[in-house]
Coordinates of C-alpha atoms in Angstrom, one line a residue:
M29 CA -39.8 52.6 -27.7
K30 CA -38.0 50.2 -30.1
N31 CA -34.9 50.3 -27.9
N32 CA -36.9 49.6 -24.8
L33 CA -38.5 46.6 -26.4
L34 CA -35.1 45.3 -27.4
L35 CA -33.8 45.6 -23.8
I36 CA -36.9 43.8 -22.5
G37 CA -36.4 41.0 -25.0
A38 CA -32.7 40.7 -24.1
A39 CA -33.6 40.5 -20.4
L40 CA -36.2 37.8 -21.1
S41 CA -33.7 35.8 -23.2
L42 CA -31.1 35.9 -20.4
S43 CA -33.8 34.8 -17.9
S44 CA -34.8 32.0 -20.1
C45 CA -31.1 30.9 -20.5
S46 CA -30.7 30.8 -16.7
M47 CA -33.8 28.7 -16.3
I48 CA -32.5 26.3 -19.0
L49 CA -29.0 26.0 -17.6
G50 CA -30.1 25.6 -14.0
P51 CA -27.7 25.9 -11.1
S52 CA -24.0 26.0 -12.1
T53 CA -22.6 24.4 -9.0
V54 CA -22.8 20.8 -7.8
D55 CA -21.6 19.2 -4.6
V56 CA -19.5 16.1 -5.1
T57 CA -18.1 13.7 -2.5
V58 CA -15.1 11.6 -3.4
I59 CA -14.3 8.7 -1.0
G60 CA -11.0 6.8 -1.4
V61 CA -9.3 3.8 0.0
N62 CA -5.5 3.2 -0.2
D63 CA -3.4 0.2 0.5
F64 CA -6.3 -2.1 1.2
H65 CA -4.3 -5.3 0.6
G66 CA -7.3 -7.6 0.6
N67 CA -8.3 -6.9 4.2
L68 CA -11.9 -8.0 3.9
L69 CA -12.1 -8.1 7.7
P70 CA -11.4 -5.3 10.3
T71 CA -8.1 -5.2 12.1
S72 CA -6.8 -3.4 15.1
F73 CA -6.2 0.4 14.7
R74 CA -5.2 3.1 17.2
V75 CA -7.1 6.3 17.3
P76 CA -6.6 9.4 19.4
D77 CA -8.5 9.3 22.7
P78 CA -11.1 12.1 22.5
A79 CA -10.9 12.6 26.2
D80 CA -7.1 12.9 26.2
R81 CA -5.3 13.3 22.9
T82 CA -2.0 12.3 24.4
K83 CA -3.4 8.8 24.6
T84 CA -4.8 6.4 22.1
L85 CA -7.6 3.8 22.0
T86 CA -7.6 0.6 20.0
V87 CA -10.6 -0.1 17.8
Q88 CA -11.4 -2.7 15.2
A89 CA -11.3 -0.7 11.9
G90 CA -11.9 -1.5 8.3
G91 CA -13.5 -4.4 6.6
V92 CA -15.7 -4.3 3.5
E93 CA -18.9 -4.7 5.6
A94 CA -18.2 -1.4 7.4
I95 CA -16.8 0.3 4.3
G96 CA -20.0 -0.6 2.5
G97 CA -22.0 0.9 5.4
I98 CA -20.1 4.2 5.3
L99 CA -20.5 4.4 1.5
A100 CA -24.3 3.8 1.8
E101 CA -24.6 6.6 4.3
A102 CA -22.5 8.9 2.1
R103 CA -24.6 8.1 -1.0
K104 CA -27.8 8.7 0.9
A105 CA -26.6 12.1 2.1
N106 CA -25.2 13.0 -1.4
P107 CA -26.1 10.9 -4.4
N108 CA -23.2 12.6 -6.1
T109 CA -20.7 10.4 -4.4
V110 CA -17.9 8.4 -6.1
F111 CA -15.7 5.7 -4.6
V112 CA -12.0 5.4 -5.8
G113 CA -8.9 3.4 -5.1
V114 CA -5.4 4.8 -4.5
G115 CA -3.5 1.6 -5.2
D116 CA -2.5 -1.7 -3.6
M117 CA -6.1 -3.0 -3.4
T118 CA -4.7 -6.5 -3.7
G119 CA -1.3 -8.2 -2.9
A120 CA 0.2 -8.9 0.5
S121 CA -3.3 -9.9 1.5
P122 CA -4.5 -12.0 4.5
L123 CA -5.4 -15.6 3.8
I124 CA -9.1 -14.9 3.4
S125 CA -8.3 -13.2 0.2
G126 CA -4.8 -14.2 -0.7
L127 CA -5.6 -18.0 -0.7
L128 CA -8.2 -17.2 -3.3
R129 CA -5.9 -15.1 -5.5
D130 CA -7.6 -11.9 -4.2
E131 CA -10.7 -12.6 -6.3
P132 CA -12.9 -12.0 -3.2
T133 CA -11.4 -8.5 -2.9
I134 CA -12.0 -7.7 -6.6
G135 CA -15.6 -8.9 -6.1
A136 CA -16.0 -6.8 -3.0
L137 CA -14.7 -3.6 -4.7
N138 CA -17.1 -4.2 -7.6
G139 CA -20.0 -4.6 -5.2
L140 CA -18.9 -1.4 -3.4
G141 CA -19.1 0.5 -6.6
M142 CA -15.5 1.4 -7.1
A143 CA -15.2 3.7 -10.1
V144 CA -11.5 3.7 -10.7
N145 CA -8.2 2.5 -9.1
V146 CA -4.7 3.7 -9.7
V147 CA -2.3 0.8 -9.7
G148 CA 0.0 0.5 -6.7
N149 CA 3.3 -1.5 -6.7
H150 CA 1.5 -4.5 -5.3
E151 CA -0.8 -4.7 -8.2
F152 CA 2.3 -6.0 -10.1
D153 CA 3.2 -8.7 -7.5
Y154 CA 2.1 -11.5 -9.8
G155 CA 3.1 -9.8 -13.1
F156 CA 1.4 -7.7 -15.7
A157 CA -0.4 -10.6 -17.3
E158 CA -2.1 -11.4 -14.0
L159 CA -3.0 -7.7 -13.5
Q160 CA -4.7 -7.8 -17.0
R161 CA -6.6 -10.9 -15.8
Y162 CA -7.8 -8.9 -12.8
Q163 CA -9.0 -6.3 -15.2
K164 CA -10.6 -8.5 -17.9
G165 CA -11.5 -11.6 -15.9
G166 CA -11.0 -15.3 -16.7
C167 CA -9.3 -18.2 -15.1
N168 CA -6.1 -18.3 -17.1
S169 CA -3.9 -17.4 -14.1
N170 CA -0.2 -18.1 -13.3
D171 CA -1.5 -19.6 -10.1
A172 CA -4.2 -22.0 -11.2
A173 CA -4.4 -23.6 -7.8
K174 CA -5.9 -20.4 -6.4
A175 CA -7.7 -18.8 -9.3
C176 CA -11.4 -19.3 -9.9
K177 CA -11.8 -21.0 -6.5
F178 CA -14.0 -18.3 -5.0
N179 CA -16.4 -18.7 -7.9
N180 CA -16.2 -21.1 -10.9
T181 CA -15.7 -18.0 -13.1
F182 CA -14.0 -14.6 -12.5
E183 CA -15.5 -11.6 -14.2
G184 CA -12.6 -9.2 -13.3
A185 CA -12.8 -5.6 -12.1
K186 CA -15.7 -3.5 -13.3
F187 CA -13.5 -0.4 -12.6
P188 CA -10.4 0.5 -14.7
Y189 CA -6.9 0.3 -13.4
I190 CA -5.1 3.5 -14.4
A191 CA -1.5 5.0 -14.3
A192 CA -0.1 7.7 -16.6
N193 CA 3.5 6.6 -16.0
V194 CA 3.5 2.9 -16.8
I195 CA 4.9 2.3 -20.3
D196 CA 5.2 -0.9 -22.4
E197 CA 8.9 -1.2 -23.2
K198 CA 8.3 -3.0 -26.4
T199 CA 5.9 -0.5 -28.0
G200 CA 6.7 2.6 -26.1
Q201 CA 3.0 3.1 -25.5
P202 CA 1.1 3.5 -22.2
A203 CA 0.4 0.1 -20.7
L204 CA -2.6 1.5 -18.9
P205 CA -5.1 4.4 -19.3
A206 CA -3.7 7.6 -17.8
Y207 CA -7.1 8.8 -16.5
K208 CA -10.8 8.1 -16.1
I209 CA -13.5 10.8 -16.3
V210 CA -16.5 10.0 -14.1
Q211 CA -19.9 11.6 -14.6
V212 CA -20.9 12.6 -11.0
G213 CA -24.3 14.3 -11.1
S214 CA -23.9 17.1 -13.5
A215 CA -20.1 17.3 -13.1
K216 CA -17.3 15.5 -15.0
V217 CA -14.6 14.6 -12.5
A218 CA -11.3 13.4 -13.9
F219 CA -9.1 11.0 -11.9
V220 CA -5.6 10.9 -13.2
G221 CA -3.1 8.4 -11.7
A222 CA 0.5 7.5 -11.2
V223 CA 2.3 4.8 -9.3
L224 CA 5.7 5.5 -7.7
K225 CA 8.4 5.6 -10.3
D226 CA 10.6 3.3 -8.1
T227 CA 8.2 0.4 -8.5
P228 CA 10.8 -1.8 -10.1
T229 CA 12.9 -1.5 -6.9
V230 CA 10.1 -2.8 -4.7
V231 CA 8.6 -5.5 -6.9
T232 CA 10.3 -8.7 -8.2
P233 CA 11.8 -8.3 -11.7
A234 CA 9.3 -10.8 -13.0
G235 CA 6.4 -8.7 -11.7
V236 CA 7.4 -5.7 -13.9
A237 CA 9.1 -7.4 -16.8
G238 CA 8.5 -5.5 -20.0
L239 CA 7.4 -2.3 -18.3
K240 CA 9.0 1.0 -17.7
F241 CA 8.0 3.4 -14.9
E242 CA 8.4 7.1 -15.7
D243 CA 8.4 10.2 -13.5
E244 CA 5.1 10.8 -11.8
V245 CA 4.9 14.5 -12.2
K246 CA 5.8 14.6 -15.9
S247 CA 3.4 11.8 -16.7
I248 CA 0.4 13.3 -14.9
N249 CA 1.1 16.8 -16.2
A250 CA 1.3 15.5 -19.8
A251 CA -2.2 14.0 -19.4
I252 CA -3.8 17.3 -18.3
P253 CA -4.4 18.9 -21.7
A254 CA -6.3 15.8 -23.0
I255 CA -8.4 15.8 -19.8
K256 CA -9.2 19.5 -20.3
R257 CA -10.2 18.8 -23.9
M258 CA -12.6 16.2 -22.6
G259 CA -14.4 18.9 -20.7
A260 CA -13.5 17.9 -17.1
D261 CA -14.9 20.1 -14.4
A262 CA -12.5 18.9 -11.8
I263 CA -9.3 16.9 -11.7
V264 CA -8.2 14.8 -8.8
A265 CA -4.8 13.0 -8.8
L266 CA -4.6 9.5 -7.5
V267 CA -0.9 9.0 -6.7
H268 CA 0.4 5.7 -5.2
Q269 CA 3.3 7.4 -3.4
G270 CA 3.2 9.2 -0.1
G271 CA 5.0 10.6 2.9
T272 CA 4.7 11.0 6.6
S273 CA 3.4 13.7 8.9
G274 CA 4.1 14.7 12.5
D275 CA 0.4 15.3 12.9
A276 CA -2.4 12.8 13.6
F277 CA -4.6 11.7 10.7
D278 CA -7.5 13.8 12.0
I279 CA -5.6 17.1 12.0
V280 CA -6.9 19.1 9.1
N281 CA -4.6 21.2 6.8
C282 CA -1.4 20.0 8.5
K283 CA 1.9 21.6 7.3
T284 CA 4.2 18.8 8.5
L285 CA 4.2 16.5 5.5
T286 CA 7.6 15.1 4.4
G287 CA 8.6 12.5 1.9
P288 CA 8.5 11.9 -1.8
I289 CA 5.0 13.1 -2.2
V290 CA 5.9 16.6 -1.3
D291 CA 8.0 17.3 -4.4
I292 CA 5.3 15.6 -6.5
A293 CA 2.6 17.8 -5.0
K294 CA 4.7 21.0 -5.4
N295 CA 5.1 20.3 -9.2
L296 CA 1.7 18.9 -10.3
D297 CA -0.2 21.1 -12.7
P298 CA -2.4 23.7 -10.8
A299 CA -5.4 22.2 -12.6
V300 CA -5.2 19.3 -10.2
S301 CA -7.5 20.3 -7.3
A302 CA -6.5 17.7 -4.8
I303 CA -4.1 14.8 -4.4
M304 CA -5.1 11.5 -2.9
T305 CA -2.1 9.4 -2.0
G306 CA -1.0 6.0 -0.7
H307 CA 2.0 3.6 -0.3
T308 CA 3.5 4.8 3.0
H309 CA 0.6 3.5 5.1
R310 CA 0.2 6.8 7.0
G311 CA -2.8 8.9 7.9
Y312 CA -2.5 12.6 7.1
N313 CA -4.6 15.5 5.8
C314 CA -2.1 18.2 4.8
L315 CA -1.7 21.2 2.6
V316 CA 1.2 21.6 0.1
P317 CA 1.7 24.6 -2.2
G318 CA 1.5 23.9 -5.9
P319 CA 3.6 25.6 -8.6
D320 CA 1.3 28.5 -8.5
G321 CA 2.0 29.0 -4.8
K322 CA -1.5 28.0 -3.7
D323 CA -2.1 25.4 -1.1
R324 CA -3.6 22.1 -2.2
T325 CA -4.9 19.2 -0.3
V326 CA -2.7 16.1 0.0
I327 CA -4.3 13.3 1.9
Q328 CA -3.8 9.6 2.8
G329 CA -5.9 7.2 4.8
D330 CA -3.4 4.9 6.7
A331 CA -3.9 1.4 5.2
L332 CA -6.0 -1.8 5.3
G333 CA -9.2 0.2 5.1
H334 CA -8.7 1.7 8.6
L335 CA -9.5 5.1 7.2
L336 CA -11.3 6.4 4.2
Q337 CA -10.1 9.6 2.5
R338 CA -12.9 12.0 1.9
L339 CA -13.1 15.1 -0.3
D340 CA -16.2 17.2 -0.3
M341 CA -16.0 19.5 -3.3
T342 CA -18.2 22.2 -4.7
I343 CA -17.7 22.3 -8.5
D344 CA -18.7 25.1 -10.9
T345 CA -19.7 23.3 -14.0
R346 CA -19.9 26.4 -16.1
A347 CA -16.4 27.6 -15.2
N348 CA -15.0 24.0 -15.1
R349 CA -13.4 24.5 -11.7
V350 CA -13.6 23.6 -8.0
T351 CA -14.7 26.5 -5.9
A352 CA -14.5 24.9 -2.5
I353 CA -13.0 21.7 -1.1
R354 CA -13.0 20.1 2.4
A355 CA -10.9 17.1 3.2
S356 CA -11.1 14.6 6.0
N357 CA -10.1 11.1 7.1
V358 CA -13.0 8.9 8.2
V359 CA -12.4 6.1 10.7
V360 CA -14.0 2.9 9.6
D361 CA -15.1 1.8 13.1
A362 CA -16.5 -1.6 12.6
A363 CA -18.4 -1.6 15.9
K364 CA -20.2 1.7 15.2
T365 CA -20.9 1.3 11.5
P366 CA -24.0 -0.4 9.9
K367 CA -22.9 -3.4 7.9
D368 CA -23.5 -3.9 4.2
A369 CA -25.5 -7.1 3.8
A370 CA -24.1 -8.0 0.4
M371 CA -20.6 -7.6 1.8
T372 CA -21.5 -9.8 4.8
A373 CA -22.5 -12.5 2.4
L374 CA -19.3 -12.2 0.4
V375 CA -17.1 -12.3 3.5
Q376 CA -18.9 -15.3 4.8
K377 CA -18.4 -17.2 1.6
A378 CA -14.7 -16.4 1.6
K379 CA -14.4 -17.4 5.3
D380 CA -16.2 -20.7 4.5
L381 CA -13.7 -21.5 1.9
T382 CA -10.6 -20.5 3.8
D383 CA -11.4 -21.0 7.5
P384 CA -10.5 -24.7 7.6
I385 CA -7.0 -23.7 6.8
S386 CA -6.9 -20.3 8.4
R387 CA -8.1 -21.4 11.8
T388 CA -5.7 -24.3 12.2
V389 CA -3.6 -23.6 15.3
I390 CA 0.1 -24.1 14.5
A391 CA 1.9 -22.7 17.6
T392 CA 1.7 -21.3 21.1
L393 CA 3.7 -18.2 21.9
G394 CA 5.5 -17.4 25.1
V395 CA 3.8 -14.0 25.0
E396 CA 0.5 -12.6 23.9
Q397 CA 1.8 -11.0 20.7
I398 CA 5.1 -10.4 18.9
T399 CA 5.1 -7.0 17.3
R400 CA 6.8 -5.7 14.2
A401 CA 7.3 -2.1 15.4
A402 CA 10.9 -1.1 15.1
A403 CA 13.0 0.1 18.1
P404 CA 15.3 3.1 17.6
N405 CA 18.1 0.8 16.5
G406 CA 15.9 -0.5 13.7
E407 CA 15.1 -4.0 15.0
S408 CA 11.7 -5.5 15.8
L409 CA 10.9 -8.5 17.9
L410 CA 9.0 -10.1 15.0
G411 CA 11.8 -9.3 12.6
R412 CA 14.2 -11.3 14.7
V413 CA 11.9 -14.3 14.8
I414 CA 11.4 -14.2 11.0
A415 CA 15.2 -13.9 10.3
D416 CA 15.8 -16.8 12.7
S417 CA 13.1 -18.9 11.0
Q418 CA 14.8 -18.3 7.6
L419 CA 18.2 -19.2 8.9
A420 CA 16.9 -22.4 10.5
A421 CA 15.4 -23.4 7.2
A422 CA 18.5 -22.7 5.1
A423 CA 21.3 -23.7 7.6
P424 CA 21.5 -27.4 6.7
A425 CA 24.1 -28.1 4.0
T426 CA 21.5 -29.6 1.7
K427 CA 19.5 -26.4 2.0
G428 CA 22.4 -24.0 1.2
G429 CA 24.4 -23.9 4.4
A430 CA 23.4 -20.4 5.3
V431 CA 25.1 -18.7 8.3
I432 CA 23.4 -15.3 8.1
A433 CA 19.8 -14.3 7.3
F434 CA 18.5 -10.9 6.3
M435 CA 14.8 -9.9 6.2
N436 CA 13.4 -6.7 4.7
P437 CA 10.9 -5.2 7.3
G438 CA 8.6 -4.1 4.5
G439 CA 7.8 -7.7 4.0
I440 CA 6.6 -8.1 7.5
R441 CA 2.9 -7.3 7.0
A442 CA 1.4 -7.6 10.5
D443 CA 2.0 -8.4 14.1
L444 CA 1.8 -12.0 15.3
P445 CA -1.1 -12.6 15.8
V446 CA -2.8 -9.7 14.1
N447 CA -5.3 -8.9 16.9
V448 CA -5.1 -8.8 20.7
P449 CA -6.2 -9.7 23.3
N450 CA -4.9 -13.2 22.8
A451 CA -5.0 -14.8 26.2
S452 CA -4.5 -18.3 24.8
K453 CA -1.2 -17.1 23.1
Q454 CA -2.1 -19.3 20.2
V455 CA -1.2 -18.6 16.6
T456 CA -3.1 -19.9 13.6
Y457 CA -1.9 -20.5 10.1
G458 CA -4.0 -17.5 9.1
D459 CA -2.0 -15.4 11.5
A460 CA 1.3 -16.6 10.0
F461 CA 0.1 -16.1 6.5
T462 CA -1.0 -12.5 7.2
V463 CA 2.6 -11.8 8.5
Q464 CA 4.2 -13.5 5.5
P465 CA 1.7 -13.4 2.6
F466 CA 4.0 -13.0 -0.5
G467 CA 5.0 -16.6 -1.0
N468 CA 8.6 -15.5 -1.6
I469 CA 11.2 -18.2 -2.1
L470 CA 14.1 -18.4 0.3
T471 CA 17.4 -17.9 -1.6
V472 CA 20.9 -18.7 -0.4
I473 CA 23.7 -16.7 -2.0
T474 CA 27.4 -16.3 -1.4
L475 CA 28.6 -12.8 -0.4
T476 CA 32.0 -11.6 0.7
G477 CA 32.4 -9.8 4.0
A478 CA 33.0 -6.6 2.0
Q479 CA 29.7 -7.1 0.1
I480 CA 27.9 -7.7 3.4
K481 CA 29.2 -4.3 4.7
A482 CA 28.3 -2.6 1.4
A483 CA 24.7 -4.0 1.7
L484 CA 24.5 -2.8 5.3
E485 CA 25.7 0.7 4.2
Q486 CA 23.0 0.8 1.6
Q487 CA 20.4 0.8 4.4
F488 CA 21.3 4.5 5.0
D489 CA 21.5 5.7 1.4
N490 CA 18.4 4.0 0.1
P491 CA 15.3 6.1 -0.8
S492 CA 13.6 3.0 -2.2
A493 CA 13.3 1.4 1.1
G494 CA 11.9 4.5 2.8
S495 CA 11.2 4.2 6.5
N496 CA 11.6 0.4 6.2
R497 CA 15.3 0.6 5.6
L498 CA 16.9 -1.5 8.3
L499 CA 17.2 -5.1 7.6
Q500 CA 16.3 -7.6 10.3
V501 CA 19.2 -10.0 11.1
S502 CA 19.4 -13.5 12.4
R503 CA 20.8 -14.7 15.8
G504 CA 24.6 -14.6 16.0
F505 CA 25.0 -11.7 13.6
T506 CA 25.7 -8.3 15.1
Y507 CA 26.9 -4.9 14.0
T508 CA 27.0 -1.2 15.1
W509 CA 25.8 1.8 13.2
D510 CA 26.6 5.4 14.0
N511 CA 23.9 7.9 13.0
A512 CA 26.4 10.8 13.2
K513 CA 28.7 9.4 10.6
A514 CA 28.6 10.1 6.8
K515 CA 26.7 7.8 4.4
G516 CA 29.0 4.9 3.4
D517 CA 30.8 4.9 6.7
K518 CA 28.1 4.3 9.3
V519 CA 28.6 0.6 9.9
S520 CA 31.3 -1.0 12.0
E521 CA 32.0 -4.0 14.3
I522 CA 30.3 -6.5 12.0
K523 CA 30.5 -9.9 13.7
L524 CA 29.2 -13.4 13.3
N525 CA 29.1 -15.4 16.5
G526 CA 31.4 -12.9 18.1
Q527 CA 34.1 -13.1 15.4
A528 CA 34.7 -10.1 13.2
I529 CA 33.6 -10.6 9.6
D530 CA 36.5 -10.9 7.2
P531 CA 36.1 -8.6 4.2
A532 CA 37.8 -11.1 1.9
A533 CA 36.1 -14.2 3.2
S534 CA 32.9 -15.7 1.7
Y535 CA 29.7 -16.3 3.7
R536 CA 26.5 -18.1 2.8
V537 CA 23.5 -15.7 3.3
V538 CA 19.8 -16.5 3.1
L539 CA 17.2 -13.9 2.2
N540 CA 13.9 -14.0 0.2
N541 CA 14.1 -13.9 -3.6
F542 CA 12.9 -10.2 -3.6
L543 CA 16.0 -9.1 -1.7
A544 CA 18.2 -11.5 -3.6
D545 CA 17.2 -9.8 -6.8
G546 CA 18.1 -6.4 -5.4
G547 CA 14.7 -5.4 -4.2
D548 CA 14.2 -2.3 -1.9
G549 CA 17.3 -0.8 -3.5
F550 CA 19.7 -3.4 -2.1
T551 CA 21.6 -3.8 -5.3
T552 CA 24.6 -5.5 -3.6
F553 CA 22.5 -8.6 -2.9
A554 CA 22.0 -9.1 -6.7
Q555 CA 25.8 -9.6 -6.9
G556 CA 25.6 -12.8 -4.9
T557 CA 26.9 -16.0 -6.4
N558 CA 26.2 -19.7 -6.1
R559 CA 22.5 -19.0 -5.8
L560 CA 20.2 -21.8 -4.5
G561 CA 16.5 -21.6 -4.1
G562 CA 14.7 -23.2 -1.2
D563 CA 11.5 -23.2 0.8
L564 CA 8.7 -20.7 0.7
D565 CA 9.1 -18.0 3.4
I566 CA 5.7 -18.9 4.9
D567 CA 6.7 -22.6 5.1
A568 CA 9.9 -21.7 6.9
F569 CA 8.0 -19.4 9.2
R570 CA 5.4 -22.0 10.0
A571 CA 8.0 -24.7 10.6
F572 CA 9.9 -22.5 13.0
L573 CA 6.7 -21.6 14.9
T574 CA 5.7 -25.2 15.3
S575 CA 9.1 -26.3 16.5
G576 CA 8.4 -25.2 20.0
T577 CA 7.1 -22.3 22.2
V578 CA 8.4 -19.2 20.6
T579 CA 9.4 -16.3 22.8
P580 CA 11.0 -13.3 21.1
D581 CA 14.6 -12.7 21.6
T582 CA 15.1 -9.4 23.4
T583 CA 18.9 -9.4 23.0
E584 CA 20.1 -6.5 20.9
R585 CA 21.7 -7.6 17.6
I586 CA 22.1 -4.1 16.1
K587 CA 23.7 -1.4 18.2
R588 CA 22.9 2.2 17.3
L589 CA 25.2 5.2 18.3
N590 CA 23.9 8.8 18.3

């Protein structure tokens, strides 16, 4: 009898514990945006045609009004929804944000409820001190002409910037928090971040002065024990590095992912349940096996707010683990999404401040649009125009006497104009600024013919530049490259105005200060001598556009074999 009473009591105790503990699982939705670049307004984006997937349709996608609408719908469906950033929220922004030092974008992300953002390389465009201002607020900017013009004060980001692999060179200590744990319903979700270790090769030296960028995998994995001690129920990695896939962004669980993110994904601690990525401006939703051999979601949402990465996770809070996960890329179709009223007001305020400059017509094109898409030889129509504009600005003897211009395609941020149709063929200052938003300084240097060849060979042995490896060249400069030849021996027939380049002769070359400092891995350019600074790239571009009707040159300057 006594034993029976003990059993009954034990059963009642277990039942009581179950009632106190409640359900052990919680459904959590994580929505992420990568490479937003201050695009407060929607831009053109191509999506698969549902009626025929061999074709595409162009929609206006992105913009904070539509992003706000999607977030509102997600939060209504599941209050346990968290919004995160995967880097490059600011920098290389269109005029509506860039002219106001990206403060409207920070304000929008605050209003949208962003919980955390891993830094991307562009968060360092204006230096670490300015990034700290973005975090803490205030008007003490290194560009006082633009700071605190959106509002009289600037409160800074309400969300933390994180990265496990950014180190203060002076102290040897982390420059930023490695992770952020967010309470989402009854679950603790940890977001641990890293920016590409090659950031110093894609940002001006001044932007990363005093900082060291360590290996992404080692840095994230080193943070996992501390995250576990904090009682995290789930861990999501936010990695501002990416890859490319042969599958469309809406193909689920693709197996075609290539690029730097693959090795990162293969080696991140198995405690990481999913990896949200950025940097390469591609849309993919893939699976990559981790070190335990189990497939893990690796996702990216194109760029500019066109897509939102979405993870729907079921989390067991007693076992501290994710039991199910479903990943998707959500098209931010501006025409089909309810607008967020607060974002509409913010956008209108930014437009009111910038439209008088942005809407100024500066040129008429000979065509409806000049595109930045590269042909198989590596050239783009817009790349030729920009290289020609820089040569025109630096050719006078008083400006450096340049005879050749090189332009990095990664610095060409949009087509000209951004959106079509454009029946008037007109271009505004806002269009030009969106194409060339960095405010880089044209720099003329002296290189030997041998150094020019060495720089051209670096295009083909240059992981830092990624897919944007082939420099755009100015009119009169030509060369051939052979894809079948070995690295270091691909380039031949280098000519200027039809005459072979002399390896021993000196040539004056104009490029932006980013390239002149060895950016994108072009270390040969940093060897240039007799350096002379000149106009801003946007000013040279505008002057070239206003000089007459611009029709893109279709003559091949770079010849590809094999």
